[in-house]
Amino acid sequence: MQRKNIINETIIVISVFIVGVCIAMHFMHSNKTKPFFYQGMFAPAVMIACGHGFGIDKAGSVPALRKFLQLKTQHFSCDQLRPNTQLQTHVLAHAWYYMMYATGIVWAITGVSWPAVDYLLAILFAISLCVSYGLYRLGMGRVLAFIGVLLFALAYNHLSYLKDLRDYSKAPFLLAAIFIIAVMVVKQLSMRSLMLLALAIGVIAGLGYGFRPDALIIIPPAIVTILLFLPQNSWKKIPRNCLLVGIMLASFLVVAAPVFNTFKNKNTGSCQWHFATLGLATPFTKSLKLKPSLYDWGYQFDDAMVSVMVNTYGNRVMHLSSVGYCTHNYDLASGKEYLQIVKTFPADIIVRAYASIKKLLVERYRIFAKSHENSTRVHYHHLLNPDLVLMPILLLSVAAVSLRIAFFMLLGLLYFFGYPAVQFDLRHFFYLLCLYWWPIGFFISQGVKRFGYRQQRNDTVLKIRTFLQKPGIASIPLKRMALFAGVTVTLLIVPLWLARHYQQQQLSKIIHAYLSAPSKKLVYTTKMLANQHKLAYQFAWSQTVLPTTTTPDEQAEAAQMLKLTFAGSQCRGLQIPFTIKYHYHMLSFNFTRQLTATVPARGKPWTIYFVPVYFARGYAYPQSLILNADQKQCLTKIQIVNKENFYPLWLTLSVPSNWQQHKLYQRLS
């Protein structure tokens, strides 16, 4: 019987793989969208395909290869390379080491062309479906699992990233690791099997890290699972669990070693903190639907903006003479700045994770897309995600049978649905769509089994199924469910409450530091803007903070903190919009921003706005402040803060006279 089941499952998995390849190829051929996944960095993949190994031509790319990498041509012939080509290391491409090799192997078989990348994507897509079938089979029968796979395969938010090799490639690795972790929890396995699975997690994470750094997120939950949630855990099992963690980490480090070699070069960094800092920008706060407080950390989702912020932080706080971009020093500066933000704003970090979980469980999502010749028109099937109701019921049902598995599922849900808050964009969590239908399939499966046959399997999943089939409320172990519910509520509420209390105190200290910092008047001239009824205060930087021989355009990457005072009894209750306008030479360095100062209607009528402004040598500098002409009487002072001994973390901060009555943390809407 067991052999027959293995054969049946193998046939289904092979079928799923074939169906996945067919769906992927049909979608990519019918969707005419031109993908962009930094094709200009794929020179090492070309060299691999042409039999030269990993690297780039020392003598520089031949014209035909440059055109290919710039997407001016779709095909390239290895005959066009120079004879006796000598290679040098491509440091940045090493971060995608295994992606380059996978692409190079495909090109070695099919010939070097961008359309051939579709074959690699189809394989990755099919593997994702096969792994999702395994995840479904942990909670339901074959038919429902196959239906779940089809729903996942046809989900628009899944297919929409299929043509993006860089972002899609992580999906099969993350799903495979999640599946193995789940198997280790719900199955009674021998020590040999556990060791092999721990080894597999490390290898998968290492390979995935060579495609996309996101694969690193699987390591923390794998360690926690092995230490706390394996069956028959006890104090006596600690050596076993530590051994398994060691095997996993060792295999990961060995497989990921070619990627880590990239960072031996001091001129190269991982840029991981850069991406995390990007995720704190105001656009993500809005997409998470959070109610902001009096401050923000950054207002643009823009690499150039964050780069200038990190460089100036490194200069001001760490006294680094050279920071650069994605260098070792850049990692040091961005890491210190980000961790300082986390330390100062722990409540916001927690609530952003909660907002991410809420969005993924509650938001409506797109299911199917119909491709047309020239465009992809989306057919919106806006459905309220049933997991909002089913997930708590599922967790309580599992808790009634096994608290161990219930807490494993709870922590897994909080982690995988919460971590996208680091940079809340669909490309970081689209693969989680496969988990949306799991609770539905699980409960349908239990309903069918209540009136149908019962498999005789001695494992944890069968115990849960058997429990759910028992008639009568008397059979439900309410104490375990109540314990689980109580611990869950405590786990969600108490840390947030403590973090908010701490953050309120921290922000109060910061505001006092900002208000008490010495400042001086910024020299400016005023000019009416024609036909706009607006007044421009044009900054004279060279007369205030720059050497007299330096123009703002020549100023090295630096920052100043503007202190703007809006006051006056005639301004009570007014909202005063204003713009900090930048002069820029490249569009990506347009740091112009619009803000609104609100003067309290009661109490003292003043609000002080602190706005950091940035100089990027040769690219941009703050040029002027623009205000409605009929509100000019409300802007009473334009000053710059003395940077000496000023608080190291620079925020855009609005301080009304009644700021102590405000909640100094972000909240769920």
XYZ file of C-alpha atoms in Angstrom:
669
model
C 0.000 0.000 0.000
C 2.801 2.420 0.907
C 4.604 1.694 -2.365
C 1.390 2.303 -4.286
C 0.900 5.641 -2.526
C 4.455 6.672 -3.395
C 3.857 5.797 -7.053
C 0.573 7.708 -7.102
C 2.132 10.779 -5.482
C 5.076 10.651 -7.894
C 2.739 10.548 -10.879
C 0.792 13.551 -9.537
C 3.955 15.560 -8.829
C 5.240 14.874 -12.351
C 1.841 15.923 -13.721
C 1.933 19.112 -11.672
C 5.405 19.871 -13.016
C 4.306 19.386 -16.632
C 1.155 21.475 -16.106
C 3.274 24.173 -14.471
C 5.687 24.341 -17.400
C 2.767 24.564 -19.859
C 1.011 27.333 -17.883
C 4.247 29.299 -17.537
C 5.202 29.066 -21.200
C 1.679 29.987 -22.343
C 1.571 33.014 -20.042
C 5.019 34.284 -21.023
C 4.366 33.862 -24.748
C 0.960 35.550 -24.603
C 2.064 38.377 -22.286
C 3.986 40.952 -24.314
C 5.281 42.895 -21.313
C 9.029 43.373 -21.580
C 10.622 42.250 -18.320
C 13.489 44.039 -16.602
C 15.686 42.126 -14.180
C 18.990 44.001 -14.558
C 19.960 42.152 -17.712
C 23.008 44.390 -18.028
C 24.679 42.355 -15.263
C 24.330 38.990 -17.033
C 27.710 39.029 -18.798
C 28.988 36.205 -16.492
C 26.021 34.039 -17.568
C 27.032 34.570 -21.199
C 30.616 33.565 -20.402
C 29.390 30.424 -18.626
C 27.204 29.515 -21.612
C 30.151 29.982 -23.951
C 32.396 27.755 -21.846
C 34.667 30.425 -20.351
C 33.531 30.236 -16.701
C 32.261 32.888 -14.295
C 33.475 36.419 -14.991
C 33.655 39.201 -17.539
C 36.074 39.913 -20.355
C 39.180 41.735 -19.073
C 39.465 43.610 -22.334
C 35.881 44.842 -22.080
C 32.701 43.593 -23.699
C 32.693 43.198 -27.460
C 30.169 45.511 -29.199
C 27.771 42.654 -29.955
C 27.702 41.600 -26.293
C 27.132 45.187 -25.132
C 24.128 45.450 -27.469
C 22.806 42.147 -26.122
C 23.159 43.202 -22.485
C 21.539 46.564 -23.287
C 18.544 44.677 -24.800
C 19.177 46.168 -28.230
C 19.341 42.635 -29.617
C 17.669 39.461 -28.378
C 20.333 36.951 -29.406
C 24.088 36.581 -29.099
C 26.526 34.116 -30.637
C 29.531 32.853 -28.709
C 31.533 33.104 -31.948
C 31.425 36.882 -31.505
C 33.624 36.722 -28.392
C 37.329 37.368 -28.695
C 39.516 34.268 -29.084
C 41.414 33.367 -25.891
C 39.117 35.536 -23.796
C 40.593 36.270 -20.370
C 38.178 36.815 -17.491
C 38.137 39.006 -14.428
C 35.774 38.849 -11.463
C 32.423 40.617 -11.703
C 32.015 41.471 -8.019
C 28.375 42.571 -8.072
C 27.247 39.611 -10.185
C 28.703 37.259 -7.552
C 25.709 38.143 -5.373
C 23.618 36.262 -7.980
C 26.139 33.461 -8.385
C 23.728 30.563 -8.829
C 21.283 32.601 -10.890
C 24.111 33.324 -13.329
C 25.077 29.652 -13.483
C 21.473 28.515 -13.955
C 20.978 31.025 -16.766
C 24.331 30.090 -18.312
C 23.463 26.374 -18.297
C 20.122 27.059 -19.993
C 21.849 29.228 -22.591
C 24.497 26.549 -23.159
C 21.665 24.209 -24.179
C 19.388 26.604 -26.076
C 21.786 29.251 -27.315
C 22.294 32.689 -25.766
C 19.070 34.684 -26.066
C 16.695 36.546 -23.782
C 13.617 34.515 -24.875
C 15.420 31.365 -23.683
C 15.279 32.681 -20.097
C 11.592 31.720 -20.272
C 12.619 28.057 -20.016
C 14.427 28.692 -16.726
C 11.456 30.639 -15.395
C 9.060 27.859 -16.446
C 11.155 25.319 -14.522
C 11.227 27.533 -11.412
C 7.465 28.062 -11.703
C 6.839 24.317 -12.020
C 9.028 23.551 -8.996
C 7.066 26.135 -6.977
C 3.843 24.332 -7.879
C 5.257 20.915 -6.958
C 6.371 22.180 -3.553
C 3.013 23.881 -2.978
C 1.347 20.521 -3.735
C 3.424 19.013 -0.922
C 2.321 21.793 1.435
C -1.325 21.181 0.559
C -0.957 17.429 1.040
C 0.025 17.997 4.676
C -3.562 19.041 5.375
C -5.808 17.570 2.673
C -6.286 14.846 0.084
C -4.885 14.664 -3.430
C -7.866 16.151 -5.245
C -8.123 19.236 -3.048
C -4.332 19.628 -3.087
C -4.318 19.566 -6.895
C -7.127 22.148 -7.019
C -5.170 24.341 -4.600
C -2.120 24.099 -6.855
C -4.173 25.198 -9.878
C -5.571 28.173 -7.965
C -2.050 29.170 -6.954
C -0.781 28.681 -10.498
C -3.488 30.945 -11.967
C -3.357 33.653 -9.303
C -2.688 36.940 -11.067
C -0.412 38.263 -8.334
C 1.634 35.079 -8.785
C 1.806 35.166 -12.568
C 2.535 38.894 -12.636
C 6.074 38.248 -11.358
C 6.768 35.222 -13.496
C 8.694 37.138 -16.170
C 10.940 38.813 -13.600
C 13.781 36.350 -13.063
C 15.369 38.339 -10.239
C 12.224 38.533 -8.098
C 10.533 35.260 -9.031
C 13.574 33.022 -8.585
C 13.353 33.014 -4.779
C 9.851 31.460 -4.729
C 10.707 27.747 -5.198
C 13.526 27.916 -2.626
C 11.448 29.604 0.061
C 8.445 27.331 -0.511
C 10.655 24.223 -0.498
C 12.257 25.242 2.801
C 8.855 25.988 4.357
C 7.611 22.560 3.239
C 10.593 20.746 4.759
C 10.264 22.655 8.031
C 6.567 21.721 8.205
C 7.354 18.051 7.527
C 9.873 18.030 10.374
C 7.174 19.322 12.739
C 4.191 17.125 11.832
C 5.957 13.837 11.099
C 7.632 11.392 13.466
C 11.025 10.974 11.806
C 14.197 9.053 12.544
C 17.412 10.841 13.445
C 18.826 10.040 10.022
C 15.805 11.582 8.299
C 16.009 14.701 10.481
C 19.687 15.123 9.641
C 18.985 14.801 5.922
C 16.164 17.346 6.114
C 18.317 19.789 8.107
C 21.003 19.372 5.471
C 18.418 19.973 2.735
C 17.216 23.217 4.358
C 20.785 24.534 4.464
C 21.477 23.567 0.848
C 18.198 25.073 -0.374
C 18.803 28.306 1.570
C 22.362 28.493 0.217
C 21.276 27.943 -3.380
C 18.410 30.400 -2.976
C 20.790 32.987 -1.522
C 22.765 32.737 -4.758
C 19.599 33.681 -6.652
C 18.148 36.316 -4.332
C 19.283 37.443 -0.849
C 15.654 37.136 0.347
C 16.350 33.420 0.837
C 18.127 34.310 4.088
C 14.750 34.811 5.762
C 14.306 31.042 6.012
C 17.224 30.600 8.436
C 15.690 32.126 11.634
C 12.395 30.139 11.518
C 14.318 26.970 10.688
C 16.522 27.396 13.773
C 13.533 28.151 16.028
C 11.599 25.179 14.648
C 14.445 22.716 15.161
C 15.097 23.934 18.697
C 11.500 24.175 19.920
C 8.931 22.401 17.771
C 10.179 18.965 16.737
C 8.044 16.028 17.963
C 8.842 14.524 21.355
C 11.031 17.472 22.327
C 12.516 17.513 25.816
C 15.603 18.736 27.629
C 17.299 15.485 26.675
C 16.836 16.357 22.992
C 18.817 19.625 23.217
C 22.087 18.034 21.956
C 20.185 16.461 19.056
C 18.544 19.753 18.150
C 21.810 21.670 18.364
C 23.430 19.095 16.090
C 20.639 19.541 13.543
C 21.020 23.333 13.665
C 24.757 22.912 13.163
C 24.243 20.665 10.144
C 21.826 23.159 8.610
C 24.072 26.189 9.167
C 27.196 24.368 7.994
C 25.544 23.225 4.765
C 24.203 26.728 4.182
C 27.622 28.324 4.665
C 29.306 25.818 2.358
C 26.784 26.228 -0.449
C 26.578 30.015 -0.066
C 30.378 30.420 0.115
C 30.734 31.644 -3.516
C 28.279 34.440 -2.724
C 29.986 35.371 0.549
C 33.302 35.629 -1.315
C 31.858 38.763 -2.879
C 32.039 40.591 0.423
C 35.730 39.884 0.991
C 36.342 42.871 -1.246
C 36.269 45.989 0.953
C 34.896 47.987 -1.943
C 31.798 45.803 -2.048
C 28.952 45.457 0.426
C 25.741 43.471 0.583
C 23.487 46.564 0.633
C 21.016 44.634 2.824
C 20.558 47.555 5.233
C 20.022 49.861 2.273
C 16.961 47.869 1.191
C 15.635 47.752 4.752
C 16.018 51.532 5.063
C 14.141 51.981 1.781
C 11.245 50.073 3.348
C 10.805 52.747 6.021
C 9.936 55.421 3.456
C 6.594 57.224 3.619
C 5.123 55.438 0.539
C 5.335 52.114 2.401
C 3.798 53.646 5.511
C 0.860 54.635 3.310
C 0.620 51.249 1.602
C 0.508 49.592 5.036
C -2.360 51.978 5.872
C -0.760 53.228 9.063
C -1.683 56.429 10.842
C 1.544 58.463 10.983
C 2.741 60.467 13.947
C 4.732 63.727 13.996
C 7.806 62.343 12.213
C 9.030 60.342 9.263
C 12.363 58.687 8.432
C 12.352 59.235 4.676
C 9.852 60.401 2.127
C 10.911 58.811 -1.172
C 11.262 55.215 -2.307
C 14.464 56.127 -4.073
C 17.935 54.566 -4.004
C 19.584 57.963 -4.553
C 17.711 59.488 -1.610
C 18.731 56.702 0.793
C 22.289 56.718 -0.527
C 22.701 60.420 0.269
C 21.091 59.940 3.696
C 23.463 57.066 4.541
C 26.522 58.927 3.251
C 25.769 62.004 5.325
C 25.041 59.829 8.383
C 28.389 58.091 7.946
C 30.135 61.463 7.694
C 28.299 63.121 10.605
C 28.052 60.295 13.106
C 30.780 57.792 12.237
C 33.286 60.284 10.809
C 33.873 58.100 7.765
C 35.789 60.011 5.112
C 34.442 57.808 2.316
C 31.172 55.900 2.351
C 30.234 55.401 -1.321
C 27.371 53.137 -2.393
C 27.038 49.437 -1.530
C 30.586 49.373 -0.169
C 31.809 47.914 3.112
C 31.644 51.353 4.733
C 28.176 51.839 3.279
C 27.030 48.629 4.980
C 28.506 49.832 8.277
C 26.804 53.224 8.069
C 23.436 52.000 6.807
C 23.417 49.159 9.329
C 24.154 51.451 12.259
C 21.537 53.970 11.126
C 18.846 51.326 10.590
C 19.498 49.607 13.909
C 19.369 52.969 15.661
C 15.946 53.531 14.097
C 14.788 50.084 15.275
C 16.118 50.752 18.776
C 14.418 54.147 18.937
C 11.125 53.157 17.285
C 10.438 49.529 18.369
C 6.680 50.074 18.545
C 6.598 51.242 14.930
C 8.570 48.200 13.774
C 6.094 45.910 15.570
C 3.003 47.712 14.302
C 4.361 47.681 10.737
C 4.609 43.897 10.999
C 1.025 43.764 12.311
C -0.106 45.966 9.431
C 1.570 43.601 6.978
C -0.198 40.603 8.535
C -3.492 42.456 8.443
C -3.040 43.422 4.800
C -2.168 39.883 3.754
C -5.057 38.312 5.668
C -7.778 40.884 5.076
C -7.104 42.680 1.798
C -8.853 41.756 -1.376
C -6.639 40.312 -4.053
C -6.703 39.638 -7.771
C -7.153 36.060 -8.862
C -7.188 35.726 -12.610
C -5.688 37.703 -15.469
C -6.519 37.377 -19.150
C -3.696 38.148 -21.535
C -4.330 40.000 -24.769
C -1.980 40.548 -27.646
C -0.881 44.055 -26.747
C -1.693 44.288 -23.064
C -2.734 42.337 -20.036
C -6.208 43.242 -18.917
C -6.923 42.135 -15.428
C -10.236 40.498 -14.562
C -10.739 41.469 -10.952
C -12.362 38.870 -8.759
C -12.289 40.946 -5.599
C -12.805 38.537 -2.772
C -12.464 39.130 0.928
C -9.790 36.704 2.016
C -11.626 34.008 4.016
C -8.467 33.414 6.040
C -9.545 36.316 8.250
C -12.150 33.964 9.738
C -10.711 30.556 8.942
C -7.176 31.141 10.254
C -8.193 31.719 13.905
C -10.579 28.756 13.739
C -7.839 26.610 12.221
C -5.325 27.568 14.902
C -7.804 26.926 17.722
C -8.767 23.580 16.195
C -5.139 22.515 15.970
C -4.491 23.797 19.525
C -7.230 21.485 20.786
C -5.135 18.563 19.582
C -1.536 19.816 19.735
C -0.341 23.035 21.335
C 3.089 22.408 19.850
C 1.836 22.467 16.267
C -0.576 25.336 16.981
C 2.204 27.569 18.284
C 4.421 26.520 15.376
C 1.700 27.593 12.938
C 1.069 30.837 14.837
C 4.724 31.876 14.886
C 5.082 30.864 11.243
C 2.083 33.018 10.334
C 3.411 36.015 12.291
C 6.867 35.659 10.774
C 6.119 35.023 7.105
C 3.165 37.421 6.938
C 4.932 40.034 9.083
C 8.421 40.203 7.590
C 7.217 41.787 4.277
C 6.813 44.985 6.327
C 10.596 45.403 5.930
C 9.767 46.587 2.407
C 6.070 46.125 1.778
C 5.941 45.349 -1.898
C 4.155 42.458 -3.612
C 7.415 41.155 -5.089
C 8.524 40.191 -1.580
C 5.481 38.079 -0.682
C 3.620 36.998 -3.830
C 4.638 33.365 -3.236
C 2.649 33.351 0.027
C -0.516 33.213 -2.092
C -0.181 29.433 -2.026
C -0.945 29.530 1.712
C -4.210 31.453 1.248
C -6.215 28.412 0.193
C -4.671 26.018 2.712
C -7.227 26.639 5.520
C -10.110 26.361 3.035
C -8.845 23.054 1.670
C -8.164 21.766 5.168
C -11.705 22.384 6.413
C -13.294 21.054 3.224
C -11.170 17.943 3.634
C -12.415 17.467 7.208
C -16.011 17.928 6.086
C -15.599 15.282 3.408
C -13.923 12.872 5.789
C -16.654 13.305 8.382
C -19.096 11.708 6.006
C -16.672 9.547 4.073
C -13.811 7.200 4.577
C -11.057 7.599 7.188
C -7.432 6.912 6.360
C -5.666 4.774 8.917
C -2.422 6.689 9.355
C -0.586 7.041 12.631
C 0.705 10.614 12.415
C -0.074 14.039 13.851
C -2.183 15.115 10.886
C -4.455 12.092 11.359
C -4.910 12.987 15.033
C -6.090 16.470 14.054
C -8.433 15.020 11.435
C -9.787 12.442 13.864
C -10.385 15.108 16.478
C -12.351 17.298 14.083
C -14.575 14.328 13.191
C -15.664 13.705 16.772
C -19.265 14.759 17.424
C -20.233 16.941 20.368
C -18.603 19.904 22.047
C -17.819 17.801 25.103
C -14.922 16.168 23.279
C -13.133 19.501 22.720
C -10.292 20.144 25.179
C -11.327 23.701 25.950
C -8.485 24.268 28.374
C -5.862 23.885 25.659
C -7.776 26.190 23.342
C -8.186 28.771 26.101
C -4.482 28.556 26.954
C -3.519 29.011 23.325
C -5.884 31.964 22.896
C -4.619 33.617 26.089
C -0.952 33.205 25.213
C -1.603 34.466 21.672
C -3.375 37.610 22.847
C -0.650 38.257 25.420
C 2.064 37.692 22.807
C 0.444 40.195 20.450
C -0.538 42.927 22.901
C 1.994 43.087 25.744
C 5.190 43.602 23.666
C 3.457 46.318 21.624
C 2.209 48.076 24.754
C 5.668 48.016 26.357
C 7.315 49.161 23.123
C 4.899 52.079 22.788
C 5.553 53.186 26.360
C 9.302 53.063 25.707
C 9.033 54.830 22.336
C 6.878 57.627 23.776
C 9.667 58.372 26.265
C 12.403 58.143 23.631
C 10.642 60.485 21.212
C 9.977 62.962 24.010
C 13.728 63.108 24.678
C 14.440 63.532 20.963
C 11.941 66.384 20.627
C 13.473 68.159 23.624
C 16.923 67.702 22.036
C 15.695 69.124 18.722
C 14.013 72.130 20.344
C 16.987 72.959 22.552
C 19.608 72.653 19.796
C 21.293 76.001 18.936
C 20.458 77.393 15.507
C 21.201 80.388 13.322
C 19.353 82.303 10.653
C 19.565 81.030 7.097
C 20.244 83.803 4.602
C 17.646 83.937 1.821
C 16.006 86.224 -0.699
C 12.302 86.285 -1.572
C 10.707 86.197 -4.984
C 7.092 86.076 -6.130
C 6.395 83.284 -8.582
C 4.500 84.613 -11.574
C 0.843 83.584 -11.926
C 1.075 81.110 -9.027
C 0.319 83.357 -6.015
C 3.280 81.752 -4.290
C 6.338 83.167 -2.602
C 9.777 81.553 -2.968
C 12.406 81.904 -0.248
C 15.615 81.276 -2.185
C 18.411 79.956 0.037
C 21.816 81.646 -0.051
C 23.906 78.706 1.150
C 27.311 80.152 0.304
C 26.630 83.070 2.655
C 25.501 80.797 5.483
C 27.176 77.379 5.689
C 29.393 76.847 2.637
C 32.923 78.104 2.063
C 32.859 81.300 0.015
C 34.773 79.525 -2.762
C 32.186 76.753 -2.999
C 28.833 76.731 -4.750
C 25.974 74.467 -3.617
C 26.524 72.449 -6.789
C 30.095 71.694 -5.716
C 29.269 70.790 -2.130
C 30.201 67.188 -1.303
C 27.452 64.925 -0.001
C 26.334 66.727 3.121
C 23.210 67.639 5.037
C 21.724 70.553 6.919
C 18.766 70.594 9.266
C 16.243 73.325 8.512
C 14.269 74.710 11.442
C 11.075 76.408 10.244
C 8.870 78.286 12.696
C 5.209 78.823 11.858
C 3.493 81.074 14.399
C 1.006 83.862 14.960
C -2.485 84.239 16.382
C -3.820 84.853 12.873
C -2.555 81.360 11.926
C -4.452 79.383 14.588
C -5.896 76.161 13.185
C -4.421 76.762 9.745
C -2.861 74.079 7.600
C 0.072 75.668 5.796
C 1.342 73.703 2.780
C 4.900 74.394 1.708
C 7.466 72.886 -0.634
C 11.200 72.348 -0.245
C 12.369 72.601 -3.850
C 15.646 71.114 -5.074
C 17.798 72.121 -7.996
C 18.871 68.881 -9.682
C 20.742 67.650 -12.748
C 19.365 64.103 -12.774
C 15.707 63.208 -12.273
C 16.570 60.492 -9.739
C 18.041 63.244 -7.527
C 14.885 65.316 -7.460
C 14.418 65.361 -3.689
C 11.719 68.049 -3.829
C 9.076 67.399 -1.205
C 5.760 68.854 -0.136
C 4.863 69.228 3.536
C 2.075 70.732 5.600
C 2.514 72.550 8.894
C -0.552 72.611 11.142
C -0.714 75.349 13.767
C -2.741 74.245 16.841
C -6.170 75.860 17.157
C -5.870 75.905 20.948
C -3.029 76.835 23.244
C 0.086 78.541 21.966
C -0.156 79.160 18.200
C 3.155 77.796 16.944
C 4.572 74.779 15.165
C 8.252 74.176 14.497
C 9.165 71.975 11.532
C 12.569 70.281 11.341
C 13.426 69.218 7.795
C 16.763 67.624 6.836
C 17.983 68.771 3.412
C 20.731 67.140 1.385
C 23.531 68.190 -0.932
C 24.683 65.682 -3.554
C 27.747 67.013 -5.337
C 26.987 67.687 -8.977
C 23.481 66.243 -8.731
C 21.229 68.204 -6.389
C 20.932 70.763 -3.619
C 18.005 72.446 -1.782
C 17.206 75.634 -3.679
C 14.169 77.254 -2.089
C 11.107 77.051 0.118
C 7.829 77.823 -1.639
C 4.781 79.025 0.302
C 1.343 80.411 -0.502
C 1.763 84.175 -0.623
C -1.335 84.773 1.526
C 0.211 82.673 4.327
C 3.656 84.283 4.356
C 2.959 85.975 7.691
C 2.799 82.514 9.318
C 6.400 81.633 8.465
C 8.268 83.686 11.053
C 11.742 82.083 11.028
C 13.951 80.076 8.670
C 16.979 78.725 10.505
C 19.547 75.962 10.299
C 20.465 73.874 13.316
C 24.041 73.754 14.529
C 25.136 70.195 13.696
C 27.750 70.058 16.437
C 26.538 67.703 19.179
C 23.091 67.552 17.546
C 21.070 64.347 17.879
C 22.607 61.792 15.456
C 19.319 60.450 14.056
C 17.838 63.020 11.700
C 14.080 62.945 11.275
C 11.599 65.099 9.473
C 9.787 66.267 12.595
C 6.752 68.472 13.122
C 6.593 69.871 16.675
C 3.364 71.727 17.497
C 3.084 73.588 20.781
C 0.831 70.813 22.128
C 3.116 67.965 20.998
C 3.032 66.339 24.430
C -0.648 65.495 23.836
C 0.196 63.487 20.702
C 0.829 59.766 20.441
C 4.444 59.486 19.356
C 4.061 56.220 17.462
C 2.354 54.883 14.366
C -1.019 53.147 14.622
C -3.124 50.778 12.579
C -5.849 52.509 10.623
